[in-house]
Short mmCIF file of C-alpha atoms and ligand atoms in Angstrom, two decimals:
data_model
loop_
_atom_site.label_atom_id
_atom_site.label_comp_id
_atom_site.label_asym_id
_atom_site.label_seq_id
_atom_site.Cartn_x
_atom_site.Cartn_y
_atom_site.Cartn_z
CA MET A 1 44.66 130.64 70.94
CA VAL A 2 43.01 133.91 71.20
CA ASN A 3 42.61 136.18 74.46
CA ARG A 4 38.91 136.13 74.98
CA PRO A 5 38.82 138.59 77.94
CA VAL A 6 40.71 141.11 75.97
CA TRP A 7 38.49 140.61 72.82
CA GLU A 8 35.40 141.23 75.08
CA GLU A 9 36.87 144.27 76.77
CA LEU A 10 37.82 145.70 73.53
CA THR A 11 34.38 145.00 71.82
CA LYS A 12 32.99 147.04 74.58
CA GLU A 13 35.25 149.75 74.21
CA MET A 14 34.70 150.00 70.45
CA THR A 15 30.74 149.82 70.87
CA ALA A 16 31.24 152.86 73.31
CA ALA A 17 33.51 154.71 71.19
CA GLY A 18 31.37 154.10 67.82
CA ALA A 19 34.48 152.32 66.50
CA THR A 20 35.07 149.08 64.53
CA LEU A 21 37.52 146.45 65.60
CA VAL A 22 39.50 144.80 62.96
CA ALA A 23 41.11 141.80 64.19
CA VAL A 24 44.63 141.53 62.77
CA SER A 25 45.18 137.80 62.11
CA LYS A 26 48.20 137.87 59.78
CA THR A 27 50.51 134.98 60.41
CA LYS A 28 47.89 133.31 63.05
CA PRO A 29 46.10 130.06 62.07
CA SER A 30 42.68 129.90 60.66
CA SER A 31 41.64 128.09 63.97
CA ASP A 32 42.42 131.34 66.01
CA ILE A 33 40.13 133.31 63.36
CA GLN A 34 37.46 130.76 63.87
CA GLU A 35 37.57 131.03 67.48
CA LEU A 36 36.84 134.95 67.31
CA TYR A 37 34.35 134.39 64.72
CA ASP A 38 32.43 132.17 67.14
CA LEU A 39 32.74 134.68 69.62
CA GLY A 40 31.09 137.26 67.11
CA GLN A 41 33.87 138.91 65.49
CA ARG A 42 33.50 139.49 61.85
CA HIS A 43 36.16 142.35 60.84
CA PHE A 44 39.47 140.85 59.99
CA GLY A 45 42.51 142.09 58.63
CA GLU A 46 45.41 140.37 56.79
CA ASN A 47 48.87 141.72 55.25
CA TYR A 48 49.88 138.95 52.79
CA VAL A 49 47.82 138.08 49.71
CA GLN A 50 48.63 134.29 49.43
CA GLU A 51 47.77 133.97 53.26
CA LEU A 52 44.54 136.11 52.96
CA VAL A 53 43.46 134.11 49.82
CA ALA A 54 43.90 130.79 51.51
CA LYS A 55 42.09 131.82 54.69
CA HIS A 56 39.25 133.17 52.77
CA GLU A 57 38.87 129.77 51.27
CA GLU A 58 38.71 127.72 54.23
CA LEU A 59 36.63 130.10 56.67
CA PRO A 60 33.17 131.57 56.83
CA LYS A 61 32.14 133.34 53.90
CA ASP A 62 30.56 136.07 56.03
CA ILE A 63 33.76 137.24 57.25
CA ILE A 64 34.50 141.06 56.31
CA TRP A 65 38.19 140.70 55.00
CA HIS A 66 40.34 143.92 55.28
CA TYR A 67 43.78 143.95 53.22
CA ILE A 68 45.86 146.29 55.41
CA GLY A 69 49.24 145.73 53.99
CA HIS A 70 51.10 147.26 51.19
CA LEU A 71 49.70 145.88 47.96
CA GLN A 72 50.98 145.45 44.48
CA SER A 73 49.17 146.28 41.71
CA ASN A 74 49.57 142.64 40.08
CA LYS A 75 48.18 141.05 43.20
CA VAL A 76 44.85 142.97 43.09
CA LYS A 77 43.27 140.34 41.03
CA TYR A 78 43.49 137.61 43.77
CA LEU A 79 41.56 139.72 46.51
CA ALA A 80 39.09 141.27 44.09
CA PRO A 81 36.65 138.32 44.32
CA PHE A 82 35.99 138.70 47.93
CA VAL A 83 38.07 141.65 49.81
CA HIS A 84 35.83 144.08 51.63
CA MET A 85 38.29 146.99 52.05
CA ILE A 86 41.92 147.89 51.17
CA HIS A 87 43.52 150.10 53.55
CA ALA A 88 46.78 151.19 52.36
CA VAL A 89 46.07 152.46 48.88
CA ASP A 90 49.32 154.92 47.95
CA SER A 91 48.86 155.53 44.27
CA PHE A 92 46.40 156.48 41.63
CA ARG A 93 47.51 153.42 39.65
CA LEU A 94 46.92 151.08 42.44
CA LEU A 95 43.31 152.80 42.55
CA GLU A 96 42.83 152.26 38.97
CA GLU A 97 43.78 148.30 39.21
CA ILE A 98 41.43 148.07 42.07
CA ASN A 99 38.81 149.44 40.19
CA LYS A 100 39.41 147.46 37.06
CA GLN A 101 39.65 144.25 38.96
CA ALA A 102 36.34 144.87 40.90
CA ALA A 103 34.59 145.60 37.89
CA LYS A 104 35.26 142.11 36.33
CA HIS A 105 33.37 140.79 39.40
CA ASN A 106 30.77 143.29 39.34
CA ARG A 107 31.97 144.46 42.79
CA THR A 108 32.57 147.71 44.47
CA ILE A 109 35.42 147.65 46.65
CA ASP A 110 35.85 150.10 49.45
CA VAL A 111 39.48 151.80 49.77
CA LEU A 112 41.20 153.94 52.21
CA LEU A 113 44.15 156.07 51.41
CA GLN A 114 47.19 155.69 53.23
CA MET A 115 48.58 158.62 54.87
CA TYR A 116 52.31 159.11 55.82
CA LEU A 117 52.45 160.01 59.63
CA ALA A 118 55.45 158.22 61.01
CA GLU A 119 59.19 159.97 60.95
CA GLU A 120 60.70 156.58 60.05
CA GLU A 121 61.66 156.36 56.47
CA THR A 122 60.32 152.68 56.07
CA LYS A 123 56.73 153.26 56.14
CA PHE A 124 54.54 153.35 52.93
CA GLY A 125 51.86 156.16 52.22
CA MET A 126 51.28 159.79 51.07
CA ASP A 127 51.63 163.01 52.34
CA GLU A 128 48.72 165.54 52.33
CA LYS A 129 50.07 166.97 48.95
CA GLU A 130 50.26 163.72 47.35
CA ILE A 131 46.73 162.83 48.50
CA LEU A 132 45.33 166.06 47.07
CA SER A 133 47.10 165.36 43.82
CA LEU A 134 45.71 161.68 43.66
CA LEU A 135 42.40 163.23 44.42
CA ASP A 136 42.53 165.68 41.52
CA TYR A 137 43.11 162.57 39.31
CA TYR A 138 40.18 160.88 41.02
CA THR A 139 37.97 163.71 40.64
CA ALA A 140 38.61 164.00 36.95
CA GLN A 141 38.06 160.32 36.33
CA ARG A 142 35.48 159.80 38.49
CA PRO A 143 32.73 158.62 36.10
CA GLN A 144 35.27 155.51 35.24
CA LEU A 145 35.92 154.68 38.65
CA GLN A 146 32.28 153.19 39.57
CA ASN A 147 33.76 150.05 41.26
CA ILE A 148 35.74 151.69 44.18
CA ARG A 149 34.59 154.03 47.12
CA ILE A 150 37.08 155.90 48.73
CA CYS A 151 36.02 155.65 52.31
CA GLY A 152 38.58 157.42 54.26
CA LEU A 153 42.08 157.51 55.57
CA MET A 154 44.69 154.93 57.12
CA GLY A 155 47.76 155.92 58.98
CA MET A 156 50.45 154.30 61.15
CA ALA A 157 52.12 156.29 63.84
CA SER A 158 55.73 156.38 64.75
CA ASN A 159 57.05 153.61 66.56
CA THR A 160 57.89 155.48 69.73
CA ASP A 161 56.88 155.60 73.36
CA ASN A 162 56.26 159.30 73.05
CA GLU A 163 52.64 159.36 73.50
CA GLN A 164 52.32 163.20 72.62
CA GLN A 165 54.13 162.67 69.45
CA ILE A 166 51.63 159.75 68.65
CA SER A 167 48.75 161.76 69.48
CA ASP A 168 49.89 164.75 67.42
CA GLU A 169 50.44 162.23 64.21
CA PHE A 170 46.95 160.92 64.84
CA ARG A 171 45.42 164.25 65.02
CA ARG A 172 47.02 165.26 61.80
CA LEU A 173 45.45 162.72 60.02
CA CYS A 174 41.94 163.39 61.59
CA ASN A 175 42.29 167.14 60.71
CA PHE A 176 43.18 166.25 57.21
CA PHE A 177 40.21 163.81 57.03
CA THR A 178 37.77 166.61 58.30
CA HIS A 179 39.28 168.84 55.40
CA LEU A 180 38.67 166.24 52.79
CA ALA A 181 35.12 165.45 54.13
CA ASP A 182 34.18 169.11 53.92
CA THR A 183 35.83 169.54 50.36
CA THR A 184 36.36 166.40 47.97
CA PHE A 185 33.70 164.40 49.82
CA PHE A 186 31.07 167.06 50.79
CA ASN A 187 27.91 165.33 51.22
CA GLN A 188 29.33 161.88 50.76
CA PRO A 189 28.45 160.05 53.89
CA HIS A 190 30.50 157.03 53.03
CA PHE A 191 33.82 159.08 53.52
CA ALA A 192 33.65 158.36 57.05
CA VAL A 193 36.70 155.71 58.10
CA LYS A 194 39.82 157.10 60.14
CA SER A 195 41.71 153.75 60.27
CA ILE A 196 44.31 154.54 62.95
CA GLY A 197 45.51 152.73 66.08
CA MET A 198 47.20 149.30 66.85
CA SER A 199 47.57 147.29 69.89
CA SER A 200 50.00 149.73 71.42
CA ASP A 201 48.58 152.84 70.56
CA TYR A 202 44.76 152.37 69.95
CA LYS A 203 43.53 154.45 72.97
CA LEU A 204 45.40 157.46 71.62
CA ALA A 205 43.71 156.93 68.21
CA LEU A 206 40.41 156.82 69.54
CA ALA A 207 41.00 159.64 71.85
CA GLN A 208 41.86 161.48 68.70
CA GLY A 209 38.77 160.58 66.66
CA GLY A 210 39.75 157.32 65.00
CA ASN A 211 36.85 154.97 64.35
CA MET A 212 38.62 151.89 62.82
CA VAL A 213 41.43 150.18 65.00
CA ARG A 214 43.49 147.44 63.69
CA ILE A 215 44.42 145.09 66.55
CA GLY A 216 46.76 141.95 66.53
CA SER A 217 49.02 140.95 69.11
CA MET A 218 46.59 142.06 71.93
CA LEU A 219 43.97 139.54 70.53
CA PHE A 220 46.28 136.80 69.24
CA GLY A 221 49.51 137.07 71.23
CA SER A 222 52.92 138.19 69.64
CA ARG A 223 54.13 137.15 66.18
CA ASN A 224 57.30 135.52 65.14
CA TYR A 225 57.32 137.81 62.08
CA SER A 226 55.27 140.60 60.99
C1 PLP B 1 50.45 144.01 61.91
C2 PLP B 1 49.60 145.27 61.73
C3 PLP B 1 48.66 145.73 62.85
C4 PLP B 1 48.56 145.11 64.29
O1 PLP B 1 49.55 145.40 64.84
P1 PLP B 1 49.58 144.95 66.35
O2 PLP B 1 50.62 145.61 67.06
O3 PLP B 1 49.85 143.39 66.44
O4 PLP B 1 48.30 145.19 66.95
C5 PLP B 1 48.02 147.16 62.51
N1 PLP B 1 48.06 147.61 61.29
C6 PLP B 1 48.97 147.04 60.37
C7 PLP B 1 48.92 147.70 58.99
C8 PLP B 1 49.75 145.85 60.50
O5 PLP B 1 50.60 145.59 59.82
#
């Protein structure tokens, strides 16, 4: 069961903000995805490789799939034939593997670099310095990396009720994005995505300049596991 009025309201908000809504359907049945698809939703996000592969097989082929979870290099090959965007790249090795697997299918896969924002220890991602060092490798090897496009940054804010803190964390990502757009990605319009904001904090993310939100529980109800 999906919450249709919420989807309609979110869709209006995203249009007004010029943002993309990624419906996070992890753990939810394909019938829920089909229901949103029939309303017009096309971008869906998943966190588990096997689950995404199975859903891709049974659902309409024009769904734009986002892999938003932590991805192990040895699993890239399962997603490479069809995934549109991989959100949580946090190592050069993973970037190289995505390029390699995408090349096998004659595809270009869009990726985001995951920036570490939260104070919790458990979240994956890179800080500014680590991203810059990854980009040094990337710039040096760019001629060999024709099958990926780095399209922006992804981040998750701290799990807190402190809205000021969440906004500060999102602002940090947006400021760093602007810096990269002015330097490494100068004049490269595909570097355009700030994937921040989930059900609990997407309004704060949009207010800070986010233009891609990943929303699950608001649309599909709460999950038994995440
Ligand atoms: C599950 C998940 C979301 C969606 O979270 P909700 O709180 O259900 O909206 C967004 N981003 C990532 C990376 C997730 O794992």
